mmCIF file of C-alpha atoms and ligand atoms in Angstrom:
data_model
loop_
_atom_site.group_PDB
_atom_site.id
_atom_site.type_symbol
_atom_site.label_atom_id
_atom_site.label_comp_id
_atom_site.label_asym_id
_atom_site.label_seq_id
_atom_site.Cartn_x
_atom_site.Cartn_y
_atom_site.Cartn_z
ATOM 1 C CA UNK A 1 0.000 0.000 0.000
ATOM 2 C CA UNK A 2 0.639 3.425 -0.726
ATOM 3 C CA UNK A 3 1.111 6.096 2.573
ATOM 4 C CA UNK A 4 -2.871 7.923 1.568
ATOM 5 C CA UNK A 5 -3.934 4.252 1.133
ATOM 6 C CA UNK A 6 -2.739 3.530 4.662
ATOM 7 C CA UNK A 7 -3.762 7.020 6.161
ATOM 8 C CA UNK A 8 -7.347 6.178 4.487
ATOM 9 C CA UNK A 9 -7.786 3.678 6.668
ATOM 10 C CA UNK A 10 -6.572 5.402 9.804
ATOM 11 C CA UNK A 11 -9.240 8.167 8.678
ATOM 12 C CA UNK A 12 -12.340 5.295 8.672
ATOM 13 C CA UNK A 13 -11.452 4.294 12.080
ATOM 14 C CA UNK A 14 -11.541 7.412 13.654
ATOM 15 C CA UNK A 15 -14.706 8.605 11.858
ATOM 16 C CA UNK A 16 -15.821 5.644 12.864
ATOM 17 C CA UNK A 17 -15.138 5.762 16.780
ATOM 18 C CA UNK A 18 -16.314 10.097 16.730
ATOM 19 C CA UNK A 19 -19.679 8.846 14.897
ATOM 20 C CA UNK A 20 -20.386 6.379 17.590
ATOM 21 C CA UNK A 21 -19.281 8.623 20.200
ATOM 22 C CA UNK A 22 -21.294 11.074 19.377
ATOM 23 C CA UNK A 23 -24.495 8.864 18.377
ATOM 24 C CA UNK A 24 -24.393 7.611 22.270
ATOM 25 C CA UNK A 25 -24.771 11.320 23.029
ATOM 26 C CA UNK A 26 -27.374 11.705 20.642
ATOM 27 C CA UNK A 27 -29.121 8.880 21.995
ATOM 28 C CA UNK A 28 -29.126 9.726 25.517
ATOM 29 C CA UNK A 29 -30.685 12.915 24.689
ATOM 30 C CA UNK A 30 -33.759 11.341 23.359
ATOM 31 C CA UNK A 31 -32.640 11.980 19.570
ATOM 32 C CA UNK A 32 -31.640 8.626 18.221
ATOM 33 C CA UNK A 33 -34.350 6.144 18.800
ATOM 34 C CA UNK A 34 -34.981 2.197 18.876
ATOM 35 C CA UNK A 35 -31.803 0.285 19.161
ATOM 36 C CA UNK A 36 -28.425 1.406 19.007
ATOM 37 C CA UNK A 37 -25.457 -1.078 19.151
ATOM 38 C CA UNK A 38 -21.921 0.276 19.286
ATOM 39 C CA UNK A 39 -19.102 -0.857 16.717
ATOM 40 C CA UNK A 40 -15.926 0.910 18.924
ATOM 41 C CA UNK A 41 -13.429 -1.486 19.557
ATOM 42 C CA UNK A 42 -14.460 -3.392 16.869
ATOM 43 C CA UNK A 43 -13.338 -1.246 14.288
ATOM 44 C CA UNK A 44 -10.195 -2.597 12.223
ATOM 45 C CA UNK A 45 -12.363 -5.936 11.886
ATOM 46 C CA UNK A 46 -14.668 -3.703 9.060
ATOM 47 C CA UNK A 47 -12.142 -1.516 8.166
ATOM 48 C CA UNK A 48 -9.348 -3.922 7.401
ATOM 49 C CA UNK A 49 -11.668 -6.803 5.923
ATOM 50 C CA UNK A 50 -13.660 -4.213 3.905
ATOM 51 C CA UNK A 51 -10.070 -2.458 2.420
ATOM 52 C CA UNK A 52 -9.299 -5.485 0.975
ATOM 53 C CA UNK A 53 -12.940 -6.261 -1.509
ATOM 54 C CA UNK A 54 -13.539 -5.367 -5.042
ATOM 55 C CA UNK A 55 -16.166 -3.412 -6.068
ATOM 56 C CA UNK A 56 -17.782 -6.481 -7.104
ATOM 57 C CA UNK A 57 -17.856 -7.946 -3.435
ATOM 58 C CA UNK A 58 -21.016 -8.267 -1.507
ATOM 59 C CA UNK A 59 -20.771 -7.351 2.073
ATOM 60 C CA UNK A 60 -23.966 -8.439 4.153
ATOM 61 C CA UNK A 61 -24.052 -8.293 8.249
ATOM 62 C CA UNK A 62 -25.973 -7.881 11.704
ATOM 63 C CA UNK A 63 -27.454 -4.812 13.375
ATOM 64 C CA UNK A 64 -23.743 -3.817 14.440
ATOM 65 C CA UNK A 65 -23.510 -1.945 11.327
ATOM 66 C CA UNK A 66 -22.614 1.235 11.040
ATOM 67 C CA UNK A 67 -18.846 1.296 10.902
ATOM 68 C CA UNK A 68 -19.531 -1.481 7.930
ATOM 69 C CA UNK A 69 -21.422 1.019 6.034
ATOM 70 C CA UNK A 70 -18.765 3.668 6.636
ATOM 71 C CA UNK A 71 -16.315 1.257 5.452
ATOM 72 C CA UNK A 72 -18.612 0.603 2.198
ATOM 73 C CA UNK A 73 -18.183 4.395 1.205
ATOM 74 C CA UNK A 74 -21.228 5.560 2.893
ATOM 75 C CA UNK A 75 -20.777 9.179 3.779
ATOM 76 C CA UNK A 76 -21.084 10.288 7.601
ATOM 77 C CA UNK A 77 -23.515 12.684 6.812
ATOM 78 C CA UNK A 78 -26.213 10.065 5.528
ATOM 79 C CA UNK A 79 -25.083 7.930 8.183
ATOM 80 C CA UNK A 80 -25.746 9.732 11.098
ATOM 81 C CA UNK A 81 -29.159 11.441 9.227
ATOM 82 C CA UNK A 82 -30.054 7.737 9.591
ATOM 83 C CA UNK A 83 -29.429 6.872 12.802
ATOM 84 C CA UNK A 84 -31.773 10.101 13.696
ATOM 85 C CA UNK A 85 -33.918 8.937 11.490
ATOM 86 C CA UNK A 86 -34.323 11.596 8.826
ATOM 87 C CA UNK A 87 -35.111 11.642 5.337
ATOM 88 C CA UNK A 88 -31.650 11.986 4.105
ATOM 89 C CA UNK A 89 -30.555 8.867 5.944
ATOM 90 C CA UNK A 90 -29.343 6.261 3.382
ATOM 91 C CA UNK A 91 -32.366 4.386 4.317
ATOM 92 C CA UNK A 92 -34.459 7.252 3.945
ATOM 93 C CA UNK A 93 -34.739 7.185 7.798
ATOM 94 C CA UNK A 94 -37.237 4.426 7.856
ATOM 95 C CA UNK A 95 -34.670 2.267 8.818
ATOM 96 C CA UNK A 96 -32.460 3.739 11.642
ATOM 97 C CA UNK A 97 -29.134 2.058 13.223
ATOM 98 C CA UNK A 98 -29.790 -1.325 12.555
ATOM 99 C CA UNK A 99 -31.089 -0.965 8.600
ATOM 100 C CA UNK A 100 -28.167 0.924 6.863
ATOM 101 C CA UNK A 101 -28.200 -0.495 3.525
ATOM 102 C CA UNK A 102 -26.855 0.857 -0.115
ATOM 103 C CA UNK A 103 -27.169 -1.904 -3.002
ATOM 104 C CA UNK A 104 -25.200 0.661 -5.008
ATOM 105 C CA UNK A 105 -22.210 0.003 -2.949
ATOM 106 C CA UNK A 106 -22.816 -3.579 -2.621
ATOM 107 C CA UNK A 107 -23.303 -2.886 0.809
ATOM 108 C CA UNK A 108 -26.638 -5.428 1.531
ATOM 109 C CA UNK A 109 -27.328 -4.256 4.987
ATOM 110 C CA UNK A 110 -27.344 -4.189 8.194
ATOM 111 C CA UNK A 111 -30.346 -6.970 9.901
ATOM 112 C CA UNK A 112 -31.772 -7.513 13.066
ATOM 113 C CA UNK A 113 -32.515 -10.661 13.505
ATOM 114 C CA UNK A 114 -29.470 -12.334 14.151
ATOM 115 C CA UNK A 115 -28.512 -14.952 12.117
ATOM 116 C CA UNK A 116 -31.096 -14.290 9.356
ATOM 117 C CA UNK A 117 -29.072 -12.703 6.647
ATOM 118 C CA UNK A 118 -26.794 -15.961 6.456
ATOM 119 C CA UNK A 119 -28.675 -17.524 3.939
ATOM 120 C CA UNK A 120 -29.217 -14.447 2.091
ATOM 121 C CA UNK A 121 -25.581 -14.841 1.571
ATOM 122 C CA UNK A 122 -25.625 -17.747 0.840
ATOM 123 C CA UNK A 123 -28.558 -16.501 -1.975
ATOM 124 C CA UNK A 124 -26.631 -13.486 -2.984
ATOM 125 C CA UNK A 125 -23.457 -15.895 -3.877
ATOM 126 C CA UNK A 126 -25.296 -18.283 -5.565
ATOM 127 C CA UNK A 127 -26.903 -15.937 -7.800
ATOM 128 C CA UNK A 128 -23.402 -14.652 -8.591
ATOM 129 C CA UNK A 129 -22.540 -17.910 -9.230
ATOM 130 C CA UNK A 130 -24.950 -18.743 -11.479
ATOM 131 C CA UNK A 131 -24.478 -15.654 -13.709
ATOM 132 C CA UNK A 132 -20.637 -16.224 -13.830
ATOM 133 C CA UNK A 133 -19.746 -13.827 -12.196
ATOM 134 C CA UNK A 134 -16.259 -13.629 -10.388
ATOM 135 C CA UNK A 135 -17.213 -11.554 -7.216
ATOM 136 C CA UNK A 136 -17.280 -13.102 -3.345
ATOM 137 C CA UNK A 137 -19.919 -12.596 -0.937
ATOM 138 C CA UNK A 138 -18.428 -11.517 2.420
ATOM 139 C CA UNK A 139 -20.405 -12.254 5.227
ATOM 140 C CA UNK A 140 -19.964 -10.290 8.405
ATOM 141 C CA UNK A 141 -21.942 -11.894 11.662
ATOM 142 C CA UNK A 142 -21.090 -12.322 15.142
ATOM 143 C CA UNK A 143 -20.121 -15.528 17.561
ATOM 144 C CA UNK A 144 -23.865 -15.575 19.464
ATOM 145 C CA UNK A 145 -24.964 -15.846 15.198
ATOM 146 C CA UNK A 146 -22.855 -19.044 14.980
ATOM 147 C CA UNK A 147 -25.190 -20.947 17.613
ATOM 148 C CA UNK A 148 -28.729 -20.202 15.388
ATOM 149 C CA UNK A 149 -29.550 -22.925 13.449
ATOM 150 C CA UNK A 150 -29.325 -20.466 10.207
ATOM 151 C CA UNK A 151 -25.673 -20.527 10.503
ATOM 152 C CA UNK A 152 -25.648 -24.420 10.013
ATOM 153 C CA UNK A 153 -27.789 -24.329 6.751
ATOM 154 C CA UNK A 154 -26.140 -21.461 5.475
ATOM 155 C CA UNK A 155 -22.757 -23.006 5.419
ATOM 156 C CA UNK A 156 -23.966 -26.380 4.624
ATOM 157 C CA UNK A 157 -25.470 -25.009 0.988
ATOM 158 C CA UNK A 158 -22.548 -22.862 0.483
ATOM 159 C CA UNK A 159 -20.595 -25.515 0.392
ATOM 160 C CA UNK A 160 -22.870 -28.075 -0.987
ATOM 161 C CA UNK A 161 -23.177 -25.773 -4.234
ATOM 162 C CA UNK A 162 -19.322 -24.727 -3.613
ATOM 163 C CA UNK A 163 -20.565 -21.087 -3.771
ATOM 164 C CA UNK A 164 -18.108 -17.850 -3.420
ATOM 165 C CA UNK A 165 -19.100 -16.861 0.552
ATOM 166 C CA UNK A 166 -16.302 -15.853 3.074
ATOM 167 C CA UNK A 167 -17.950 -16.074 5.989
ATOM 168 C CA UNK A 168 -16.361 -13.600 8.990
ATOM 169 C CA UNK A 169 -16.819 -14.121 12.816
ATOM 170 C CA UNK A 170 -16.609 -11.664 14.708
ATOM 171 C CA UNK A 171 -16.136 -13.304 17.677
ATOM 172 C CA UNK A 172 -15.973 -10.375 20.455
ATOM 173 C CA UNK A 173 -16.143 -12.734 23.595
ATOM 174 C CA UNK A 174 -19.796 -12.091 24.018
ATOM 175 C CA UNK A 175 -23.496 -12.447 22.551
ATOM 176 C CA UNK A 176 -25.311 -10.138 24.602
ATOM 177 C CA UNK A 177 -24.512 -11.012 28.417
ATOM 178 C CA UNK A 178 -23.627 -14.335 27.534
ATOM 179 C CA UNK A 179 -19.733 -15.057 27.167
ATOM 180 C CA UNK A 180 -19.032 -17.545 24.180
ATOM 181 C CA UNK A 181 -17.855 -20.289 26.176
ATOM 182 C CA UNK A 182 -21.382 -20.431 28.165
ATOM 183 C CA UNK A 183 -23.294 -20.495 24.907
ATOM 184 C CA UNK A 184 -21.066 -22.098 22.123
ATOM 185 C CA UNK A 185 -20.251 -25.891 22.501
ATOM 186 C CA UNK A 186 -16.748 -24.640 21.091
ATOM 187 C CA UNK A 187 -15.497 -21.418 21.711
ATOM 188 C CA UNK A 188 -13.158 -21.800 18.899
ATOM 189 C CA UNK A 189 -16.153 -20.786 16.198
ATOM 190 C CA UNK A 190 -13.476 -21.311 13.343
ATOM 191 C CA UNK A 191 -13.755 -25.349 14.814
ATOM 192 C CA UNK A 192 -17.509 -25.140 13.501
ATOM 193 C CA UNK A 193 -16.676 -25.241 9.736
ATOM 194 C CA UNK A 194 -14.610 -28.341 9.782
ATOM 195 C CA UNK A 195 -17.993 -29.718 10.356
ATOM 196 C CA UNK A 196 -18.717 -28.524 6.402
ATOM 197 C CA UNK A 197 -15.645 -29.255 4.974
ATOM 198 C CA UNK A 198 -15.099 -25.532 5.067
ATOM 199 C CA UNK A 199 -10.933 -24.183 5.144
ATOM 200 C CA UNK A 200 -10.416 -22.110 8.511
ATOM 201 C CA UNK A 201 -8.560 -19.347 10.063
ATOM 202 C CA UNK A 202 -8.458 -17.009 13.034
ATOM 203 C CA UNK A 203 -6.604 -13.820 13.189
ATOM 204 C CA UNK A 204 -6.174 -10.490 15.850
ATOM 205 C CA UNK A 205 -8.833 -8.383 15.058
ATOM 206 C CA UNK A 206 -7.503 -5.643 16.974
ATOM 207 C CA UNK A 207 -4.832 -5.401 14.207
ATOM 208 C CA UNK A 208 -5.982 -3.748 10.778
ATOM 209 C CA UNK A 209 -3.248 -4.859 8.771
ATOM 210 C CA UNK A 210 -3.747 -8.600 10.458
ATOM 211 C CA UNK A 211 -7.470 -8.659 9.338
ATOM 212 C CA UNK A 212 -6.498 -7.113 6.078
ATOM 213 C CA UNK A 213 -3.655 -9.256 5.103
ATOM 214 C CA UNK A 214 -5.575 -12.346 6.167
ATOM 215 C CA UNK A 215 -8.683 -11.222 3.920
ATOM 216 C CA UNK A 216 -6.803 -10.353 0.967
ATOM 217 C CA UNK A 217 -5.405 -13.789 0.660
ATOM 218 C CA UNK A 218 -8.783 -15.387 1.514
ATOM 219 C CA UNK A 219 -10.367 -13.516 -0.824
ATOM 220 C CA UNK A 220 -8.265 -13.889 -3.573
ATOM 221 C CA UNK A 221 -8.865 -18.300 -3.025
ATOM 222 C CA UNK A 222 -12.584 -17.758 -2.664
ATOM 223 C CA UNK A 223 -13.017 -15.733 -6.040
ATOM 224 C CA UNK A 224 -10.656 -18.104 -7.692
ATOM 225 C CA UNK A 225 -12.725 -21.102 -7.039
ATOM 226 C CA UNK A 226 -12.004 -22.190 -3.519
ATOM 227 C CA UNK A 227 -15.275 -22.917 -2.421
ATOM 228 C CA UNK A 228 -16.344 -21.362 0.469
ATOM 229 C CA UNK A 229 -14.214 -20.343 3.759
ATOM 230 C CA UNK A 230 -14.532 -19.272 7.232
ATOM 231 C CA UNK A 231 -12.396 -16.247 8.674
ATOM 232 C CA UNK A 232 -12.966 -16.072 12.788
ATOM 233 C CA UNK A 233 -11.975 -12.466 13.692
ATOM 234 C CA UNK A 234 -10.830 -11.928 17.517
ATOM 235 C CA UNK A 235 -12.086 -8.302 18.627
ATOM 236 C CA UNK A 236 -13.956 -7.270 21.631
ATOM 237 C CA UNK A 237 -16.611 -4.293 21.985
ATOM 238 C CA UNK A 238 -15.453 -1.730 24.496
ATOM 239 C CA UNK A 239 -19.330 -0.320 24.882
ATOM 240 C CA UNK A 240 -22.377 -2.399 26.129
ATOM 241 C CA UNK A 241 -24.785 -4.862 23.907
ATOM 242 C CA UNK A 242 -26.394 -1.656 23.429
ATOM 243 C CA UNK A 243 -27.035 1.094 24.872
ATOM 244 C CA UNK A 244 -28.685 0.841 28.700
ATOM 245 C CA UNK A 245 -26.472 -2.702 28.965
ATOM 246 C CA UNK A 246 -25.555 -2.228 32.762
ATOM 247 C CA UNK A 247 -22.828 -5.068 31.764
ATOM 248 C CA UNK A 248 -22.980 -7.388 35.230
ATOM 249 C CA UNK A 249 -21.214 -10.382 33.235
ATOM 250 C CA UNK A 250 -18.007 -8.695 32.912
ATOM 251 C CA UNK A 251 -15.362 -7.035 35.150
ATOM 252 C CA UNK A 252 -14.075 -3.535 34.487
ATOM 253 C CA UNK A 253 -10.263 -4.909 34.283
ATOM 254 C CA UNK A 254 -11.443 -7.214 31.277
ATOM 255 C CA UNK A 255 -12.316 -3.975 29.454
ATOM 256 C CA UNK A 256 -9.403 -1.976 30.513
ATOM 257 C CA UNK A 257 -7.061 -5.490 29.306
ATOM 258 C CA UNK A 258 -8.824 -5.285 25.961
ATOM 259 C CA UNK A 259 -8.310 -1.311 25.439
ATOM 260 C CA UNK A 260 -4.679 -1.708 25.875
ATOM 261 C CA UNK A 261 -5.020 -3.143 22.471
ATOM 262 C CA UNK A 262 -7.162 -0.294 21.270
ATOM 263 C CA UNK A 263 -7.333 -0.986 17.180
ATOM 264 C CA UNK A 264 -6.210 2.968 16.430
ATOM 265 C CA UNK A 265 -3.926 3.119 19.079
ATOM 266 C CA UNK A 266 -2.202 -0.127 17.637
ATOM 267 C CA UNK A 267 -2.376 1.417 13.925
ATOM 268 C CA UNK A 268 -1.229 4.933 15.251
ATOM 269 C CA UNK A 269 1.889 2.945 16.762
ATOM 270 C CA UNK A 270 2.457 0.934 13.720
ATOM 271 C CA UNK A 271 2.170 3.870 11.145
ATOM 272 C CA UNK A 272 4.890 5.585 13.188
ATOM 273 C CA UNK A 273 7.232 3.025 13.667
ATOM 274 C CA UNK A 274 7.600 2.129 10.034
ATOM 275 C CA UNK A 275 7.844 5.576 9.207
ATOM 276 C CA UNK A 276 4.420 6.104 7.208
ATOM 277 C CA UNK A 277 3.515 8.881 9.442
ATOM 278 C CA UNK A 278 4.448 11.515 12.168
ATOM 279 C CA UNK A 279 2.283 11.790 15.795
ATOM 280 C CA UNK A 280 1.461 15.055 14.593
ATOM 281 C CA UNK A 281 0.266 13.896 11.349
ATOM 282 C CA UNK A 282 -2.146 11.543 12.565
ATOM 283 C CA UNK A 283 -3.322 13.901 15.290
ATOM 284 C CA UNK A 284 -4.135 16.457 12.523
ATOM 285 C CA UNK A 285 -6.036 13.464 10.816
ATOM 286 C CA UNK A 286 -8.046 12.744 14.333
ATOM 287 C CA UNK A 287 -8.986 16.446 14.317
ATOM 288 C CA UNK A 288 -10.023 16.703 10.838
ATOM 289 C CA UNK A 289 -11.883 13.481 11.039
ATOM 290 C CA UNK A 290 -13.633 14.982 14.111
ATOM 291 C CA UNK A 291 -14.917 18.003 12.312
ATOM 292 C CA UNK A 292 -16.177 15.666 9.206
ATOM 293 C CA UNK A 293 -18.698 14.081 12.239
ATOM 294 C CA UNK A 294 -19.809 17.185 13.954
ATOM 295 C CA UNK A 295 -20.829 18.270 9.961
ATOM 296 C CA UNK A 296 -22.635 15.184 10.028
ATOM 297 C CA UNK A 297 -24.363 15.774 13.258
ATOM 298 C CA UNK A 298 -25.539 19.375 12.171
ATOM 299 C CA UNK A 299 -26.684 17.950 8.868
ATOM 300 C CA UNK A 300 -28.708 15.108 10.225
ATOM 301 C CA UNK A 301 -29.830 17.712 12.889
ATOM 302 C CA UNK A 302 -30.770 20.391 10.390
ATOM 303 C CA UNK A 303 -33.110 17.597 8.180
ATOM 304 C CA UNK A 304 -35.946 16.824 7.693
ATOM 305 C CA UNK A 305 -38.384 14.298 8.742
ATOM 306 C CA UNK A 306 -39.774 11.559 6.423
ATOM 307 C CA UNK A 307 -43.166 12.771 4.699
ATOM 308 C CA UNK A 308 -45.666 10.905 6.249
ATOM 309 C CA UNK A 309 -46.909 9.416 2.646
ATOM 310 C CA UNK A 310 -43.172 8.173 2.296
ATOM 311 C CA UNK A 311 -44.578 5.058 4.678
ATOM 312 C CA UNK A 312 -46.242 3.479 2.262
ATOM 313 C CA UNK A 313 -43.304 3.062 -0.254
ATOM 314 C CA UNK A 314 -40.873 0.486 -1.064
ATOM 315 C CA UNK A 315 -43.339 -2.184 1.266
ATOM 316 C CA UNK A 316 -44.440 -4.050 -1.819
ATOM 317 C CA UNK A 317 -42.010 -4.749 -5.715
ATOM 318 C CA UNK A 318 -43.132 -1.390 -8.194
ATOM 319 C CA UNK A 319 -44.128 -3.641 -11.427
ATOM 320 C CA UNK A 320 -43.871 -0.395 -13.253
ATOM 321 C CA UNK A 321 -39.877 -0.546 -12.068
ATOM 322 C CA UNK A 322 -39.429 -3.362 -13.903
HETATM 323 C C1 TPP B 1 -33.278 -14.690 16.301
HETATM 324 C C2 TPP B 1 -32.927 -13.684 17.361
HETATM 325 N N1 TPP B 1 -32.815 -14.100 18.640
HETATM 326 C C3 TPP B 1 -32.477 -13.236 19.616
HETATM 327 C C4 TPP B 1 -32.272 -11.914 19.307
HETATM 328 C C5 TPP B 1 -31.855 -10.945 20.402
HETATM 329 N N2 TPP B 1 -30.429 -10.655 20.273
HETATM 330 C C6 TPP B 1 -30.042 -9.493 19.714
HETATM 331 S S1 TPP B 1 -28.384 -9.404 19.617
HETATM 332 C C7 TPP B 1 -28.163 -10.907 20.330
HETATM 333 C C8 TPP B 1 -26.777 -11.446 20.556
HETATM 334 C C9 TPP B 1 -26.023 -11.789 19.309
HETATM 335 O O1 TPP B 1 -24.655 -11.909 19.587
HETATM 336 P P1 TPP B 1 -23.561 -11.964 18.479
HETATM 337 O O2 TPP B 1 -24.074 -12.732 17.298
HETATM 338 O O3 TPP B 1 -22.310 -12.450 19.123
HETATM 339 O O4 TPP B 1 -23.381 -10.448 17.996
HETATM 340 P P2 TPP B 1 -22.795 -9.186 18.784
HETATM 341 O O5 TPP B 1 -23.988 -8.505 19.419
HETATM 342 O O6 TPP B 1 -21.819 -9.650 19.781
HETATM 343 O O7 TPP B 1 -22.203 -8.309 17.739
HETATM 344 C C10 TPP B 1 -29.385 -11.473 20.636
HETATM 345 C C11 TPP B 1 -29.536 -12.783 21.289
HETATM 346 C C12 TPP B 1 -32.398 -11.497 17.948
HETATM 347 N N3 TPP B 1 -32.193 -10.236 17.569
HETATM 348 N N4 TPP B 1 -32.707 -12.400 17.000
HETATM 349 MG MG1 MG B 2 -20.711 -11.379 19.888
#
């Protein structure tokens, strides 16, 4: 990579963590509503994984979604109009935190119910497939996901029909208040596609260039006919479940043990030691980055509402869309 293609991704984290940080303040003052679930500490597992697609990839994932669809090119402002639910949100603000979607960018959303968008990888890569296409489906979904019985099917078609899917983990220790070892019979979740023949790796997904490295390579095999592979990302989520989580199944020090690993601060180290950038250079990046949200926030503040006859569209197909 190229220094602005490394500072690029230095500049997604950091919008990433001031978006969130400033959509928990926007939520506790009554302006983001429904659910909001927090991506910081997670962040090089997008950012790294997502650096490393083709236009042509598919990325699909869970509610946990917003630093995805930054990562997919979405632009803070439409971003944060959608979290507050206005009509410039990239969902049109019908679908707040947990619907950010943008088939333009190949970026399939952002769902709910967890677990459920497996098998519309699974469909997305077979229709790929079946056009002859040479693109890879990359399938973002967390440990808790790996224990629905979705999961199971999912993988067991991809591989049945050898379809282009790299399905990511990302394990962060915890699905809801229940730690992985309580819930999943292994807590390796990589162990889980041996059962479907499926090749399997686990990498540090505190550590961009890890993730990034590691998807590269994976998604290089996939698109070149591997079949279908599993990538289990290590990470951890510094914030609750969501917000109002009063978090009685962990211990402060396990938090504080994970932040020493803080994804930025690791990158900021790294980009300094191997001389890509300067401490000041980066800390004029964290500032502009900063600014970029708190445009965001005034231009999802300064929207408008949905029109009310706006409810009634996009619920059924438009035959006269073709
Ligand atoms: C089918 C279904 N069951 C239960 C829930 C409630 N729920 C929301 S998030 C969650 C935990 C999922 O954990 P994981 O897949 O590890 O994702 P993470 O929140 O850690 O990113 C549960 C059980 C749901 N949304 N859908
Ligand atoms: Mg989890």
């Amino acid at each position: 990579m190229e220094k602005p293609e490394y500072l690029e991704l230095y500049h997604q984290m950091v919008v990433i963590r001031r978006l969130e940080e400033k959509a928990a303040e926007l939520y506790q003052q009554g302006k983001i509503g429904g659910f909001l679930h927090l991506y910081i500490g997670q962040e090089a597992v997008s950012t790294g994984l997502i650096s490393a697609r083709k236009p042509e990839d598919r990325v699909i994932t869970a509610y946990r979604d917003h630093g995805v669809a930054i990562n997919c090119g979405i632009p803070p402002r439409q971003v944060m109009a959608e979290l507050l639910g206005k009509a410039t949100g990239i969902s049109g603000g019908r679908g707040g935190s947990m619907h950010m979607a943008d088939v333009t960018r190949n970026f399939w959303g952002g769902h709910a119910i967890v677990g459920a968008h497996l098998p519309l990888a699974t469909g997305l890569a077979l229709g790929d497939h079946y056009a002859g296409k040479k693109a890879v489906t990359i399938c973002m979904f967390g440990d808790g996901a790996s224990n629905i019985g979705f999961f199971h099917e999912a993988l067991n078609m991809a591989k049945v029909w050898n379809l282009p899917v790299l399905w990511v983990c990302e394990n962060n220790q915890y699905g809801m208040g229940t730690a992985v070892d309580r819930a999943s019979a292994v807590s390796e979740i990589r162990m889980k596609a041996n059962g479907y023949g499926m090749k399997n790796e686990q990498v540090n997904g505190m550590d961009v260039m890890e993730v990034r490295n590691a998807a590269l390579r994976l998604l290089d095999e996939v698109r070149n006919g591997s079949g279908p592979q599993l990538l289990e990302i290590h990470t951890y989520r510094f914030r609750g479940h969501s917000m109002g989580d009063p978090e009685r199944y962990r211990k402060p020090e396990e938090i504080h043990r994970w932040e020493e690993d803080d994804p930025i601060g690791v990158f900021h180290k790294y980009l300094v030691a191997n001389n890509i950038s300067t401490d000041d250079e980066l800390k004029a990046l964290e500032e502009s980055s900063a600014a970029e949200v708190q445009d965001a926030v005034e231009f999802a503040e300064a929207s408008p509402n949905p029109a009310p006859e706006e409810l009634f569209k996009n619920i059924y197909a438009d035959e006269t869309e073709g």
